[in-house]
PDB file of C-alpha atoms in Angstrom:
ATOM      1  CA  UNK W   1      19.796 208.524-143.545  1.00 64.00           C
ATOM      2  CA  UNK W   2      20.629 205.917-141.282  1.00 77.00           C
ATOM      3  CA  UNK W   3      19.673 205.770-137.777  1.00 80.00           C
ATOM      4  CA  UNK W   4      19.421 204.201-134.699  1.00 85.00           C
ATOM      5  CA  UNK W   5      16.993 202.137-133.063  1.00 88.00           C
ATOM      6  CA  UNK W   6      16.782 203.856-130.207  1.00 90.00           C
ATOM      7  CA  UNK W   7      15.979 207.332-132.449  1.00 86.00           C
ATOM      8  CA  UNK W   8      13.993 205.505-133.919  1.00 86.00           C
ATOM      9  CA  UNK W   9      12.091 204.658-131.134  1.00 89.00           C
ATOM     10  CA  UNK W  10      11.673 207.662-129.667  1.00 89.00           C
ATOM     11  CA  UNK W  11      10.575 209.790-132.672  1.00 88.00           C
ATOM     12  CA  UNK W  12       7.863 206.377-132.662  1.00 89.00           C
ATOM     13  CA  UNK W  13       7.031 207.263-128.861  1.00 92.00           C
ATOM     14  CA  UNK W  14       6.527 210.605-129.815  1.00 90.00           C
ATOM     15  CA  UNK W  15       4.953 210.151-133.059  1.00 89.00           C
ATOM     16  CA  UNK W  16       2.019 208.055-131.293  1.00 89.00           C
ATOM     17  CA  UNK W  17       1.693 210.290-128.650  1.00 91.00           C
ATOM     18  CA  UNK W  18       0.703 213.081-131.157  1.00 91.00           C
ATOM     19  CA  UNK W  19      -1.145 210.950-132.795  1.00 90.00           C
ATOM     20  CA  UNK W  20       0.886 211.236-136.153  1.00 90.00           C
ATOM     21  CA  UNK W  21       2.896 208.777-138.560  1.00 91.00           C
ATOM     22  CA  UNK W  22       6.604 208.807-139.064  1.00 88.00           C
ATOM     23  CA  UNK W  23       7.953 209.832-142.923  1.00 87.00           C
ATOM     24  CA  UNK W  24      11.831 209.991-143.972  1.00 82.00           C
ATOM     25  CA  UNK W  25      11.101 213.900-145.467  1.00 83.00           C
ATOM     26  CA  UNK W  26      14.355 215.422-147.211  1.00 84.00           C
ATOM     27  CA  UNK W  27      16.087 212.806-145.158  1.00 78.00           C
ATOM     28  CA  UNK W  28      14.855 213.263-141.807  1.00 83.00           C
ATOM     29  CA  UNK W  29      12.841 210.994-139.709  1.00 82.00           C
ATOM     30  CA  UNK W  30       9.554 213.656-138.877  1.00 87.00           C
ATOM     31  CA  UNK W  31       5.896 213.042-138.036  1.00 88.00           C
ATOM     32  CA  UNK W  32       3.089 213.791-140.230  1.00 91.00           C
ATOM     33  CA  UNK W  33      -0.185 213.358-140.144  1.00 90.00           C
ATOM     34  CA  UNK W  34      -1.089 209.489-140.659  1.00 87.00           C
ATOM     35  CA  UNK W  35      -3.217 208.325-143.768  1.00 86.00           C
ATOM     36  CA  UNK W  36      -6.381 207.250-143.409  1.00 87.00           C
ATOM     37  CA  UNK W  37      -6.975 203.829-143.582  1.00 86.00           C
ATOM     38  CA  UNK W  38      -9.139 202.416-146.733  1.00 92.00           C
ATOM     39  CA  UNK W  39     -11.510 199.394-146.917  1.00 94.00           C
ATOM     40  CA  UNK W  40     -13.160 197.420-149.328  1.00 96.00           C
ATOM     41  CA  UNK W  41     -16.906 197.122-148.996  1.00 96.00           C
ATOM     42  CA  UNK W  42     -15.949 193.059-148.486  1.00 97.00           C
ATOM     43  CA  UNK W  43     -13.712 193.954-145.383  1.00 97.00           C
ATOM     44  CA  UNK W  44     -16.806 196.671-144.256  1.00 97.00           C
ATOM     45  CA  UNK W  45     -19.555 194.564-144.168  1.00 97.00           C
ATOM     46  CA  UNK W  46     -17.135 191.513-142.849  1.00 98.00           C
ATOM     47  CA  UNK W  47     -16.575 194.119-139.968  1.00 97.00           C
ATOM     48  CA  UNK W  48     -20.401 194.984-140.177  1.00 98.00           C
ATOM     49  CA  UNK W  49     -20.998 191.064-139.585  1.00 98.00           C
ATOM     50  CA  UNK W  50     -18.693 190.691-136.753  1.00 98.00           C
ATOM     51  CA  UNK W  51     -20.311 193.456-134.620  1.00 98.00           C
ATOM     52  CA  UNK W  52     -23.626 192.659-135.327  1.00 98.00           C
ATOM     53  CA  UNK W  53     -22.438 189.149-134.165  1.00 98.00           C
ATOM     54  CA  UNK W  54     -21.127 190.897-130.520  1.00 98.00           C
ATOM     55  CA  UNK W  55     -23.293 192.818-130.052  1.00 98.00           C
ATOM     56  CA  UNK W  56     -25.802 189.843-129.977  1.00 98.00           C
ATOM     57  CA  UNK W  57     -24.166 188.128-127.809  1.00 98.00           C
ATOM     58  CA  UNK W  58     -23.437 190.703-125.192  1.00 98.00           C
ATOM     59  CA  UNK W  59     -27.651 191.652-125.173  1.00 98.00           C
ATOM     60  CA  UNK W  60     -28.233 188.003-124.953  1.00 98.00           C
ATOM     61  CA  UNK W  61     -26.010 187.980-122.071  1.00 98.00           C
ATOM     62  CA  UNK W  62     -27.616 190.782-120.114  1.00 98.00           C
ATOM     63  CA  UNK W  63     -30.793 189.366-121.615  1.00 98.00           C
ATOM     64  CA  UNK W  64     -30.186 186.206-120.137  1.00 98.00           C
ATOM     65  CA  UNK W  65     -29.048 188.375-117.398  1.00 98.00           C
ATOM     66  CA  UNK W  66     -32.078 189.797-116.532  1.00 98.00           C
ATOM     67  CA  UNK W  67     -34.417 187.599-116.997  1.00 98.00           C
ATOM     68  CA  UNK W  68     -32.694 185.496-114.262  1.00 98.00           C
ATOM     69  CA  UNK W  69     -32.850 188.415-111.882  1.00 98.00           C
ATOM     70  CA  UNK W  70     -36.673 187.840-112.410  1.00 97.00           C
ATOM     71  CA  UNK W  71     -37.371 184.052-112.064  1.00 98.00           C
ATOM     72  CA  UNK W  72     -35.437 184.393-109.084  1.00 98.00           C
ATOM     73  CA  UNK W  73     -37.496 187.210-107.923  1.00 97.00           C
ATOM     74  CA  UNK W  74     -33.985 189.484-107.574  1.00 98.00           C
ATOM     75  CA  UNK W  75     -35.584 191.510-110.214  1.00 98.00           C
ATOM     76  CA  UNK W  76     -36.354 195.674-109.419  1.00 98.00           C
ATOM     77  CA  UNK W  77     -38.263 197.331-111.263  1.00 98.00           C
ATOM     78  CA  UNK W  78     -35.439 198.698-113.281  1.00 98.00           C
ATOM     79  CA  UNK W  79     -34.025 195.285-113.917  1.00 98.00           C
ATOM     80  CA  UNK W  80     -37.701 195.117-115.760  1.00 98.00           C
ATOM     81  CA  UNK W  81     -37.419 197.851-117.676  1.00 98.00           C
ATOM     82  CA  UNK W  82     -33.901 197.172-118.316  1.00 98.00           C
ATOM     83  CA  UNK W  83     -34.933 193.944-119.420  1.00 98.00           C
ATOM     84  CA  UNK W  84     -37.177 195.431-122.519  1.00 98.00           C
ATOM     85  CA  UNK W  85     -34.690 197.786-123.973  1.00 98.00           C
ATOM     86  CA  UNK W  86     -32.522 195.272-124.175  1.00 98.00           C
ATOM     87  CA  UNK W  87     -34.825 192.850-125.612  1.00 98.00           C
ATOM     88  CA  UNK W  88     -35.687 196.072-128.010  1.00 98.00           C
ATOM     89  CA  UNK W  89     -32.146 196.592-128.830  1.00 98.00           C
ATOM     90  CA  UNK W  90     -31.618 192.927-129.726  1.00 98.00           C
ATOM     91  CA  UNK W  91     -35.029 193.030-132.186  1.00 98.00           C
ATOM     92  CA  UNK W  92     -33.266 196.129-133.529  1.00 98.00           C
ATOM     93  CA  UNK W  93     -29.741 193.919-134.074  1.00 98.00           C
ATOM     94  CA  UNK W  94     -31.539 191.488-136.102  1.00 98.00           C
ATOM     95  CA  UNK W  95     -33.165 193.281-138.299  1.00 98.00           C
ATOM     96  CA  UNK W  96     -30.112 195.588-138.665  1.00 97.00           C
ATOM     97  CA  UNK W  97     -28.373 193.923-142.503  1.00 98.00           C
ATOM     98  CA  UNK W  98     -24.608 194.072-141.801  1.00 97.00           C
ATOM     99  CA  UNK W  99     -24.368 193.937-145.851  1.00 97.00           C
ATOM    100  CA  UNK W 100     -24.723 197.644-145.690  1.00 97.00           C
ATOM    101  CA  UNK W 101     -22.161 199.906-145.936  1.00 95.00           C
ATOM    102  CA  UNK W 102     -23.966 202.158-144.813  1.00 96.00           C
ATOM    103  CA  UNK W 103     -25.483 200.126-141.623  1.00 97.00           C
ATOM    104  CA  UNK W 104     -26.196 202.730-138.460  1.00 97.00           C
ATOM    105  CA  UNK W 105     -25.954 200.363-135.642  1.00 98.00           C
ATOM    106  CA  UNK W 106     -28.564 200.938-132.049  1.00 98.00           C
ATOM    107  CA  UNK W 107     -27.336 202.445-129.243  1.00 97.00           C
ATOM    108  CA  UNK W 108     -27.205 199.958-126.127  1.00 97.00           C
ATOM    109  CA  UNK W 109     -29.589 200.463-123.626  1.00 97.00           C
TER     110      UNK W 109
END
């Protein structure tokens, strides 16, 4: 089976829009359900660790900004309440075992 670059590009766009994958079946390029990605435990743990680090950086940044607002008397009551929520969130993240492949991350405040 030979297809042009244009035909392949058009099929790829259709597949992407439909959330499908391209596959050659019976000599034709068709759209099929994509195969789920399979990760090893090591890959899942690495992703968990990366996500945990990223979320901790975000929490630290939010806490720093809220602390600055408090220090310079710019904070509202909502800011003070939000600071407590972000600190509790950060504590939850720090306790989190990223090596557990079934870990559930806490919700952001």
